[in-house]
Amino acid sequence: MSEIPKDLSYTKTHEWIANDGDGTVTVGITEYAQGSLGDLVFVELPEAGTKVSAGDAVAVVESVKAASDIYAPVDGEIAEVNEDLDESPERVNEDPFGQGWLFKMAVSNADDLDSLLDAAAYGEIVDAEEQ
């Protein structure tokens, strides 16, 4: 069973979201997602200042096995990207919930965060996919 921190929110497409409490969120991919992809070799991140809508493909992670789109969990604007991943994409594999974060977003409507999955609901999705 993959680690699923209870203090984060999740999407059905395996992004995790940390509410930073100041109108921004930090977004990354879950342990399950990075494990499914395998060793990451490249991460393409959006540019700061880019306006995005929930469900938009905003980043790409590439592994030795596959490339996968990363989706915006809510409407907002990209505030910051994890530039360390340009040189060290493996950080996503090594620490998906920490140094492997992908980008930060300024959220357009904080109520949109209520539509995200909690750890238990996300865990059910992972359980179903692991079978």
Short mmCIF file of N, CA, C and O in Angstrom, two decimals:
data_model
loop_
_atom_site.label_atom_id
_atom_site.label_comp_id
_atom_site.label_asym_id
_atom_site.label_seq_id
_atom_site.Cartn_x
_atom_site.Cartn_y
_atom_site.Cartn_z
N MET A 1 0.84 -1.19 0.00
CA MET A 1 0.00 0.00 0.00
C MET A 1 0.88 1.24 0.00
O MET A 1 1.83 1.36 0.76
N SER A 2 0.56 2.17 -0.86
CA SER A 2 1.30 3.42 -0.97
C SER A 2 0.99 4.33 0.22
O SER A 2 -0.10 4.27 0.79
N GLU A 3 1.96 5.16 0.55
CA GLU A 3 1.73 6.17 1.58
C GLU A 3 0.74 7.20 1.08
O GLU A 3 0.85 7.68 -0.05
N ILE A 4 -0.26 7.54 1.91
CA ILE A 4 -1.25 8.54 1.57
C ILE A 4 -1.42 9.46 2.78
O ILE A 4 -2.21 9.18 3.68
N PRO A 5 -0.64 10.55 2.84
CA PRO A 5 -0.75 11.46 3.99
C PRO A 5 -2.17 12.00 4.15
O PRO A 5 -2.80 12.41 3.18
N LYS A 6 -2.65 12.00 5.39
CA LYS A 6 -4.02 12.42 5.66
C LYS A 6 -4.21 13.93 5.62
O LYS A 6 -5.33 14.41 5.50
N ASP A 7 -3.13 14.70 5.70
CA ASP A 7 -3.26 16.16 5.74
C ASP A 7 -3.26 16.79 4.36
O ASP A 7 -3.28 18.02 4.23
N LEU A 8 -3.28 15.99 3.30
CA LEU A 8 -3.29 16.49 1.93
C LEU A 8 -4.63 16.18 1.28
O LEU A 8 -5.39 15.34 1.76
N SER A 9 -4.90 16.85 0.15
CA SER A 9 -6.04 16.53 -0.70
C SER A 9 -5.50 15.89 -1.96
O SER A 9 -4.30 16.00 -2.27
N TYR A 10 -6.40 15.26 -2.72
CA TYR A 10 -5.97 14.47 -3.88
C TYR A 10 -6.94 14.62 -5.04
O TYR A 10 -8.08 15.04 -4.87
N THR A 11 -6.46 14.24 -6.23
CA THR A 11 -7.31 14.17 -7.41
C THR A 11 -7.37 12.71 -7.87
O THR A 11 -6.52 11.89 -7.51
N LYS A 12 -8.35 12.42 -8.71
CA LYS A 12 -8.47 11.08 -9.27
C LYS A 12 -7.30 10.75 -10.19
O LYS A 12 -7.04 9.59 -10.49
N THR A 13 -6.59 11.79 -10.66
CA THR A 13 -5.47 11.60 -11.58
C THR A 13 -4.13 11.59 -10.84
O THR A 13 -3.08 11.78 -11.45
N HIS A 14 -4.17 11.38 -9.52
CA HIS A 14 -2.98 11.12 -8.69
C HIS A 14 -2.10 12.32 -8.39
O HIS A 14 -0.91 12.17 -8.13
N GLU A 15 -2.69 13.53 -8.40
CA GLU A 15 -1.98 14.69 -7.89
C GLU A 15 -2.33 14.86 -6.41
O GLU A 15 -3.44 14.56 -6.00
N TRP A 16 -1.37 15.34 -5.64
CA TRP A 16 -1.66 15.72 -4.25
C TRP A 16 -1.63 17.24 -4.16
O TRP A 16 -0.95 17.90 -4.94
N ILE A 17 -2.39 17.75 -3.21
CA ILE A 17 -2.52 19.20 -3.05
C ILE A 17 -2.38 19.53 -1.57
O ILE A 17 -3.11 18.99 -0.74
N ALA A 18 -1.46 20.42 -1.26
CA ALA A 18 -1.29 20.92 0.11
C ALA A 18 -1.77 22.36 0.14
O ALA A 18 -1.29 23.19 -0.63
N ASN A 19 -2.74 22.64 1.01
CA ASN A 19 -3.22 24.01 1.16
C ASN A 19 -2.21 24.76 2.00
O ASN A 19 -1.99 24.45 3.17
N ASP A 20 -1.57 25.76 1.40
CA ASP A 20 -0.52 26.51 2.09
C ASP A 20 -1.09 27.57 3.04
O ASP A 20 -0.34 28.21 3.77
N GLY A 21 -2.43 27.75 3.03
CA GLY A 21 -3.08 28.63 3.98
C GLY A 21 -3.02 30.11 3.64
O GLY A 21 -3.52 30.94 4.40
N ASP A 22 -2.44 30.46 2.51
CA ASP A 22 -2.31 31.86 2.14
C ASP A 22 -2.91 32.13 0.76
O ASP A 22 -2.54 33.07 0.07
N GLY A 23 -3.84 31.27 0.35
CA GLY A 23 -4.44 31.41 -0.98
C GLY A 23 -3.70 30.64 -2.05
O GLY A 23 -4.06 30.69 -3.21
N THR A 24 -2.63 29.96 -1.64
CA THR A 24 -1.88 29.13 -2.59
C THR A 24 -1.92 27.68 -2.16
O THR A 24 -2.17 27.36 -1.00
N VAL A 25 -1.68 26.82 -3.12
CA VAL A 25 -1.54 25.39 -2.87
C VAL A 25 -0.25 24.90 -3.51
O VAL A 25 0.21 25.47 -4.50
N THR A 26 0.32 23.86 -2.94
CA THR A 26 1.47 23.18 -3.53
C THR A 26 0.96 21.88 -4.14
O THR A 26 0.14 21.19 -3.53
N VAL A 27 1.42 21.55 -5.35
CA VAL A 27 0.93 20.39 -6.09
C VAL A 27 2.10 19.47 -6.44
O VAL A 27 3.17 19.93 -6.84
N GLY A 28 1.87 18.18 -6.31
CA GLY A 28 2.84 17.18 -6.72
C GLY A 28 2.11 15.92 -7.15
O GLY A 28 0.88 15.91 -7.23
N ILE A 29 2.86 14.87 -7.44
CA ILE A 29 2.21 13.59 -7.73
C ILE A 29 2.44 12.66 -6.55
O ILE A 29 3.42 12.77 -5.82
N THR A 30 1.51 11.75 -6.37
CA THR A 30 1.53 10.88 -5.21
C THR A 30 2.61 9.80 -5.31
O THR A 30 3.17 9.55 -6.37
N GLU A 31 2.86 9.18 -4.18
CA GLU A 31 3.80 8.07 -4.14
C GLU A 31 3.36 6.96 -5.09
O GLU A 31 4.16 6.37 -5.81
N TYR A 32 2.05 6.69 -5.11
CA TYR A 32 1.52 5.66 -6.01
C TYR A 32 1.82 6.02 -7.46
O TYR A 32 2.26 5.17 -8.24
N ALA A 33 1.60 7.29 -7.83
CA ALA A 33 1.82 7.73 -9.22
C ALA A 33 3.28 7.59 -9.61
O ALA A 33 3.60 7.04 -10.67
N GLN A 34 4.18 8.08 -8.77
CA GLN A 34 5.60 8.01 -9.14
C GLN A 34 6.07 6.56 -9.19
O GLN A 34 6.88 6.20 -10.02
N GLY A 35 5.53 5.73 -8.30
CA GLY A 35 5.89 4.31 -8.31
C GLY A 35 5.41 3.61 -9.57
O GLY A 35 6.09 2.73 -10.11
N SER A 36 4.23 3.99 -10.04
CA SER A 36 3.68 3.41 -11.27
C SER A 36 4.48 3.82 -12.49
O SER A 36 4.63 3.04 -13.44
N LEU A 37 4.99 5.05 -12.48
CA LEU A 37 5.75 5.55 -13.62
C LEU A 37 7.16 4.98 -13.68
O LEU A 37 7.71 4.79 -14.75
N GLY A 38 7.75 4.73 -12.53
CA GLY A 38 9.13 4.29 -12.49
C GLY A 38 10.06 5.49 -12.39
O GLY A 38 9.64 6.61 -12.09
N ASP A 39 11.34 5.28 -12.65
CA ASP A 39 12.35 6.32 -12.48
C ASP A 39 12.12 7.48 -13.44
O ASP A 39 12.16 7.30 -14.67
N LEU A 40 11.89 8.66 -12.88
CA LEU A 40 11.68 9.84 -13.71
C LEU A 40 13.00 10.34 -14.28
O LEU A 40 14.00 10.39 -13.59
N VAL A 41 12.95 10.72 -15.56
CA VAL A 41 14.15 11.22 -16.23
C VAL A 41 14.00 12.66 -16.69
O VAL A 41 14.97 13.32 -17.04
N PHE A 42 12.76 13.17 -16.69
CA PHE A 42 12.52 14.54 -17.16
C PHE A 42 11.21 15.04 -16.60
O PHE A 42 10.24 14.29 -16.51
N VAL A 43 11.18 16.31 -16.22
CA VAL A 43 9.96 16.96 -15.76
C VAL A 43 9.82 18.28 -16.52
O VAL A 43 10.74 19.09 -16.53
N GLU A 44 8.70 18.46 -17.20
CA GLU A 44 8.40 19.72 -17.89
C GLU A 44 7.34 20.45 -17.08
O GLU A 44 6.21 19.96 -16.93
N LEU A 45 7.72 21.60 -16.55
CA LEU A 45 6.84 22.36 -15.67
C LEU A 45 6.27 23.58 -16.38
O LEU A 45 6.87 24.09 -17.33
N PRO A 46 5.12 24.07 -15.91
CA PRO A 46 4.54 25.27 -16.52
C PRO A 46 5.34 26.51 -16.14
O PRO A 46 6.18 26.46 -15.25
N GLU A 47 5.06 27.62 -16.80
CA GLU A 47 5.72 28.87 -16.46
C GLU A 47 4.92 29.60 -15.40
O GLU A 47 3.68 29.60 -15.43
N ALA A 48 5.61 30.21 -14.45
CA ALA A 48 4.95 31.04 -13.46
C ALA A 48 4.17 32.13 -14.18
O ALA A 48 4.62 32.67 -15.19
N GLY A 49 2.98 32.42 -13.67
CA GLY A 49 2.13 33.43 -14.29
C GLY A 49 1.10 32.85 -15.24
O GLY A 49 0.18 33.56 -15.66
N THR A 50 1.21 31.57 -15.56
CA THR A 50 0.26 30.92 -16.45
C THR A 50 -1.07 30.72 -15.74
O THR A 50 -1.11 30.16 -14.65
N LYS A 51 -2.16 31.18 -16.35
CA LYS A 51 -3.49 30.95 -15.80
C LYS A 51 -3.97 29.59 -16.28
O LYS A 51 -3.83 29.25 -17.45
N VAL A 52 -4.54 28.81 -15.35
CA VAL A 52 -4.97 27.45 -15.67
C VAL A 52 -6.37 27.20 -15.11
O VAL A 52 -6.79 27.86 -14.16
N SER A 53 -7.04 26.26 -15.71
CA SER A 53 -8.35 25.81 -15.24
C SER A 53 -8.23 24.39 -14.72
O SER A 53 -7.37 23.63 -15.18
N ALA A 54 -9.10 24.05 -13.78
CA ALA A 54 -9.10 22.69 -13.24
C ALA A 54 -9.19 21.68 -14.38
O ALA A 54 -10.01 21.84 -15.29
N GLY A 55 -8.33 20.70 -14.35
CA GLY A 55 -8.33 19.66 -15.38
C GLY A 55 -7.41 19.93 -16.55
O GLY A 55 -7.18 19.04 -17.36
N ASP A 56 -6.86 21.15 -16.63
CA ASP A 56 -5.91 21.44 -17.71
C ASP A 56 -4.61 20.65 -17.50
O ASP A 56 -4.12 20.57 -16.37
N ALA A 57 -4.06 20.10 -18.56
CA ALA A 57 -2.73 19.49 -18.49
C ALA A 57 -1.73 20.63 -18.40
O ALA A 57 -1.67 21.48 -19.29
N VAL A 58 -0.98 20.69 -17.30
CA VAL A 58 -0.08 21.83 -17.08
C VAL A 58 1.39 21.44 -16.97
O VAL A 58 2.26 22.30 -17.04
N ALA A 59 1.66 20.17 -16.80
CA ALA A 59 3.04 19.70 -16.68
C ALA A 59 3.11 18.29 -17.24
O ALA A 59 2.08 17.64 -17.45
N VAL A 60 4.34 17.84 -17.47
CA VAL A 60 4.56 16.47 -17.96
C VAL A 60 5.72 15.87 -17.17
O VAL A 60 6.74 16.53 -16.95
N VAL A 61 5.54 14.64 -16.72
CA VAL A 61 6.65 13.89 -16.13
C VAL A 61 6.94 12.71 -17.04
O VAL A 61 6.03 12.05 -17.52
N GLU A 62 8.22 12.50 -17.31
CA GLU A 62 8.63 11.40 -18.19
C GLU A 62 9.52 10.45 -17.41
O GLU A 62 10.43 10.87 -16.71
N SER A 63 9.24 9.17 -17.59
CA SER A 63 10.06 8.14 -16.96
C SER A 63 10.64 7.26 -18.04
O SER A 63 10.39 7.47 -19.23
N VAL A 64 11.39 6.27 -17.62
CA VAL A 64 11.94 5.32 -18.59
C VAL A 64 10.82 4.50 -19.23
O VAL A 64 10.99 3.95 -20.31
N LYS A 65 9.62 4.46 -18.58
CA LYS A 65 8.51 3.66 -19.08
C LYS A 65 7.47 4.46 -19.85
O LYS A 65 6.87 3.94 -20.78
N ALA A 66 7.22 5.71 -19.44
CA ALA A 66 6.10 6.45 -20.02
C ALA A 66 6.20 7.94 -19.72
O ALA A 66 6.97 8.35 -18.87
N ALA A 67 5.38 8.70 -20.43
CA ALA A 67 5.20 10.12 -20.11
C ALA A 67 3.78 10.29 -19.60
O ALA A 67 2.86 9.60 -20.05
N SER A 68 3.60 11.18 -18.64
CA SER A 68 2.29 11.36 -18.05
C SER A 68 2.02 12.84 -17.84
O SER A 68 2.88 13.57 -17.35
N ASP A 69 0.82 13.27 -18.22
CA ASP A 69 0.42 14.65 -17.98
C ASP A 69 0.08 14.83 -16.51
O ASP A 69 -0.43 13.92 -15.85
N ILE A 70 0.33 16.04 -16.02
CA ILE A 70 -0.05 16.44 -14.68
C ILE A 70 -1.09 17.54 -14.85
O ILE A 70 -0.90 18.48 -15.62
N TYR A 71 -2.19 17.42 -14.12
CA TYR A 71 -3.33 18.30 -14.31
C TYR A 71 -3.48 19.30 -13.18
O TYR A 71 -3.19 18.99 -12.02
N ALA A 72 -3.99 20.48 -13.53
CA ALA A 72 -4.30 21.49 -12.51
C ALA A 72 -5.48 20.99 -11.68
O ALA A 72 -6.50 20.60 -12.25
N PRO A 73 -5.35 20.99 -10.36
CA PRO A 73 -6.44 20.47 -9.53
C PRO A 73 -7.61 21.45 -9.39
O PRO A 73 -8.73 21.03 -9.14
N VAL A 74 -7.33 22.74 -9.55
CA VAL A 74 -8.34 23.79 -9.41
C VAL A 74 -7.99 24.93 -10.37
O VAL A 74 -6.90 24.94 -10.94
N ASP A 75 -8.90 25.88 -10.51
CA ASP A 75 -8.62 27.07 -11.31
C ASP A 75 -7.64 27.96 -10.56
O ASP A 75 -7.70 28.07 -9.33
N GLY A 76 -6.76 28.61 -11.30
CA GLY A 76 -5.84 29.53 -10.65
C GLY A 76 -4.71 29.95 -11.56
O GLY A 76 -4.81 29.86 -12.79
N GLU A 77 -3.63 30.38 -10.94
CA GLU A 77 -2.46 30.84 -11.67
C GLU A 77 -1.22 30.19 -11.08
O GLU A 77 -1.08 30.10 -9.85
N ILE A 78 -0.34 29.73 -11.95
CA ILE A 78 0.92 29.13 -11.49
C ILE A 78 1.74 30.23 -10.82
O ILE A 78 2.04 31.25 -11.43
N ALA A 79 2.08 30.01 -9.56
CA ALA A 79 2.82 31.02 -8.80
C ALA A 79 4.31 30.74 -8.75
O ALA A 79 5.12 31.67 -8.72
N GLU A 80 4.67 29.46 -8.76
CA GLU A 80 6.08 29.07 -8.62
C GLU A 80 6.22 27.64 -9.12
O GLU A 80 5.28 26.85 -9.04
N VAL A 81 7.39 27.31 -9.64
CA VAL A 81 7.68 25.94 -10.03
C VAL A 81 8.93 25.48 -9.30
O VAL A 81 9.76 26.29 -8.89
N ASN A 82 9.06 24.18 -9.14
CA ASN A 82 10.21 23.59 -8.46
C ASN A 82 11.35 23.44 -9.48
O ASN A 82 11.49 22.40 -10.11
N GLU A 83 12.14 24.50 -9.59
CA GLU A 83 13.22 24.51 -10.59
C GLU A 83 14.30 23.47 -10.31
O GLU A 83 15.04 23.10 -11.21
N ASP A 84 14.39 22.97 -9.08
CA ASP A 84 15.37 21.93 -8.76
C ASP A 84 15.14 20.66 -9.59
O ASP A 84 16.06 19.89 -9.81
N LEU A 85 13.90 20.48 -10.06
CA LEU A 85 13.59 19.27 -10.82
C LEU A 85 14.18 19.28 -12.22
O LEU A 85 14.30 18.24 -12.84
N ASP A 86 14.57 20.48 -12.72
CA ASP A 86 15.23 20.54 -14.02
C ASP A 86 16.50 19.69 -14.02
O ASP A 86 16.79 18.97 -14.98
N GLU A 87 17.27 19.80 -12.96
CA GLU A 87 18.53 19.07 -12.84
C GLU A 87 18.37 17.72 -12.13
O GLU A 87 19.20 16.84 -12.29
N SER A 88 17.31 17.61 -11.30
CA SER A 88 17.16 16.41 -10.46
C SER A 88 15.71 15.90 -10.47
O SER A 88 15.04 15.91 -9.44
N PRO A 89 15.23 15.40 -11.62
CA PRO A 89 13.85 14.91 -11.66
C PRO A 89 13.62 13.72 -10.73
O PRO A 89 12.49 13.47 -10.32
N GLU A 90 14.70 13.04 -10.35
CA GLU A 90 14.56 11.87 -9.47
C GLU A 90 14.04 12.25 -8.08
O GLU A 90 13.59 11.39 -7.33
N ARG A 91 14.07 13.54 -7.74
CA ARG A 91 13.53 13.96 -6.44
C ARG A 91 12.06 13.61 -6.31
O ARG A 91 11.58 13.38 -5.20
N VAL A 92 11.35 13.57 -7.42
CA VAL A 92 9.94 13.19 -7.38
C VAL A 92 9.83 11.74 -6.91
O VAL A 92 8.94 11.40 -6.13
N ASN A 93 10.73 10.88 -7.36
CA ASN A 93 10.72 9.48 -6.91
C ASN A 93 11.17 9.35 -5.47
O ASN A 93 10.59 8.58 -4.70
N GLU A 94 12.19 10.10 -5.10
CA GLU A 94 12.79 9.96 -3.78
C GLU A 94 11.93 10.56 -2.67
O GLU A 94 11.91 10.05 -1.55
N ASP A 95 11.23 11.67 -2.96
CA ASP A 95 10.50 12.39 -1.92
C ASP A 95 9.26 13.05 -2.55
O ASP A 95 9.18 14.27 -2.63
N PRO A 96 8.28 12.24 -3.00
CA PRO A 96 7.15 12.80 -3.75
C PRO A 96 6.32 13.81 -2.96
O PRO A 96 5.74 14.73 -3.55
N PHE A 97 6.27 13.66 -1.64
CA PHE A 97 5.46 14.58 -0.83
C PHE A 97 6.28 15.71 -0.21
O PHE A 97 5.77 16.50 0.57
N GLY A 98 7.56 15.79 -0.55
CA GLY A 98 8.43 16.81 0.02
C GLY A 98 9.15 17.56 -1.09
O GLY A 98 8.56 18.35 -1.81
N GLN A 99 10.47 17.28 -1.22
CA GLN A 99 11.28 18.00 -2.21
C GLN A 99 10.87 17.72 -3.64
O GLN A 99 11.30 18.42 -4.56
N GLY A 100 10.03 16.74 -3.87
CA GLY A 100 9.57 16.41 -5.21
C GLY A 100 8.31 17.13 -5.65
O GLY A 100 7.71 16.76 -6.65
N TRP A 101 7.90 18.17 -4.91
CA TRP A 101 6.72 18.95 -5.32
C TRP A 101 6.97 19.52 -6.72
O TRP A 101 8.10 19.72 -7.13
N LEU A 102 5.89 19.78 -7.45
CA LEU A 102 6.02 20.24 -8.83
C LEU A 102 5.82 21.75 -8.99
O LEU A 102 6.66 22.43 -9.56
N PHE A 103 4.69 22.25 -8.51
CA PHE A 103 4.40 23.69 -8.67
C PHE A 103 3.47 24.18 -7.58
O PHE A 103 2.81 23.39 -6.91
N LYS A 104 3.44 25.50 -7.43
CA LYS A 104 2.52 26.15 -6.51
C LYS A 104 1.56 26.99 -7.34
O LYS A 104 1.94 27.54 -8.37
N MET A 105 0.32 27.05 -6.88
CA MET A 105 -0.73 27.79 -7.57
C MET A 105 -1.39 28.78 -6.64
O MET A 105 -1.65 28.46 -5.48
N ALA A 106 -1.71 29.96 -7.16
CA ALA A 106 -2.62 30.88 -6.48
C ALA A 106 -4.02 30.44 -6.90
O ALA A 106 -4.33 30.36 -8.10
N VAL A 107 -4.86 30.09 -5.93
CA VAL A 107 -6.18 29.53 -6.21
C VAL A 107 -7.18 30.65 -6.49
O VAL A 107 -7.26 31.62 -5.73
N SER A 108 -7.96 30.50 -7.56
CA SER A 108 -8.96 31.51 -7.91
C SER A 108 -10.12 31.52 -6.93
O SER A 108 -10.61 32.57 -6.54
N ASN A 109 -10.59 30.34 -6.52
CA ASN A 109 -11.73 30.23 -5.63
C ASN A 109 -11.44 29.16 -4.59
O ASN A 109 -11.42 27.97 -4.91
N ALA A 110 -11.25 29.56 -3.35
CA ALA A 110 -10.89 28.61 -2.30
C ALA A 110 -11.94 27.51 -2.12
O ALA A 110 -11.60 26.40 -1.70
N ASP A 111 -13.19 27.79 -2.46
CA ASP A 111 -14.24 26.78 -2.34
C ASP A 111 -13.97 25.59 -3.25
O ASP A 111 -14.46 24.48 -2.99
N ASP A 112 -13.22 25.81 -4.34
CA ASP A 112 -12.90 24.70 -5.25
C ASP A 112 -12.11 23.60 -4.55
O ASP A 112 -12.16 22.44 -4.95
N LEU A 113 -11.38 23.96 -3.51
CA LEU A 113 -10.59 22.96 -2.79
C LEU A 113 -11.48 21.92 -2.13
O LEU A 113 -11.05 20.78 -1.90
N ASP A 114 -12.73 22.29 -1.85
CA ASP A 114 -13.67 21.35 -1.22
C ASP A 114 -14.04 20.20 -2.14
O ASP A 114 -14.55 19.17 -1.68
N SER A 115 -13.81 20.36 -3.45
CA SER A 115 -14.18 19.31 -4.41
C SER A 115 -13.09 18.24 -4.53
O SER A 115 -13.30 17.22 -5.19
N LEU A 116 -11.95 18.45 -3.89
CA LEU A 116 -10.86 17.48 -3.97
C LEU A 116 -11.12 16.30 -3.05
O LEU A 116 -11.92 16.37 -2.12
N LEU A 117 -10.42 15.21 -3.30
CA LEU A 117 -10.59 13.99 -2.51
C LEU A 117 -9.79 14.07 -1.21
O LEU A 117 -8.69 14.63 -1.19
N ASP A 118 -10.33 13.46 -0.15
CA ASP A 118 -9.53 13.31 1.07
C ASP A 118 -8.73 12.01 0.96
O ASP A 118 -8.86 11.26 -0.01
N ALA A 119 -7.89 11.76 1.95
CA ALA A 119 -6.99 10.59 1.89
C ALA A 119 -7.76 9.28 1.78
O ALA A 119 -7.36 8.39 1.03
N ALA A 120 -8.87 9.15 2.50
CA ALA A 120 -9.63 7.90 2.46
C ALA A 120 -10.22 7.65 1.07
O ALA A 120 -10.13 6.53 0.54
N ALA A 121 -10.80 8.68 0.47
CA ALA A 121 -11.39 8.53 -0.87
C ALA A 121 -10.31 8.23 -1.90
O ALA A 121 -10.49 7.39 -2.79
N TYR A 122 -9.17 8.91 -1.79
CA TYR A 122 -8.07 8.63 -2.72
C TYR A 122 -7.55 7.21 -2.52
O TYR A 122 -7.25 6.51 -3.49
N GLY A 123 -7.47 6.77 -1.28
CA GLY A 123 -7.01 5.42 -0.98
C GLY A 123 -7.87 4.36 -1.65
O GLY A 123 -7.37 3.33 -2.11
N GLU A 124 -9.17 4.61 -1.74
CA GLU A 124 -10.07 3.66 -2.41
C GLU A 124 -9.73 3.57 -3.90
O GLU A 124 -9.78 2.49 -4.49
N ILE A 125 -9.37 4.69 -4.51
CA ILE A 125 -8.99 4.69 -5.93
C ILE A 125 -7.71 3.88 -6.13
O ILE A 125 -7.62 3.05 -7.03
N VAL A 126 -6.74 4.11 -5.26
CA VAL A 126 -5.47 3.37 -5.35
C VAL A 126 -5.72 1.88 -5.16
O VAL A 126 -5.21 1.05 -5.91
N ASP A 127 -6.52 1.53 -4.16
CA ASP A 127 -6.82 0.12 -3.90
C ASP A 127 -7.44 -0.54 -5.12
O ASP A 127 -7.09 -1.66 -5.49
N ALA A 128 -8.37 0.16 -5.77
CA ALA A 128 -9.04 -0.40 -6.95
C ALA A 128 -8.05 -0.59 -8.10
O ALA A 128 -8.11 -1.57 -8.82
N GLU A 129 -7.12 0.36 -8.26
CA GLU A 129 -6.15 0.25 -9.36
C GLU A 129 -5.08 -0.81 -9.09
O GLU A 129 -4.52 -1.36 -10.02
N GLU A 130 -4.81 -1.07 -7.82
CA GLU A 130 -3.77 -2.06 -7.49
C GLU A 130 -4.29 -3.49 -7.65
O GLU A 130 -3.51 -4.43 -7.64
N GLN A 131 -5.58 -3.67 -7.81
CA GLN A 131 -6.13 -5.03 -7.94
C GLN A 131 -6.14 -5.51 -9.36
O GLN A 131 -6.07 -4.84 -10.30
#
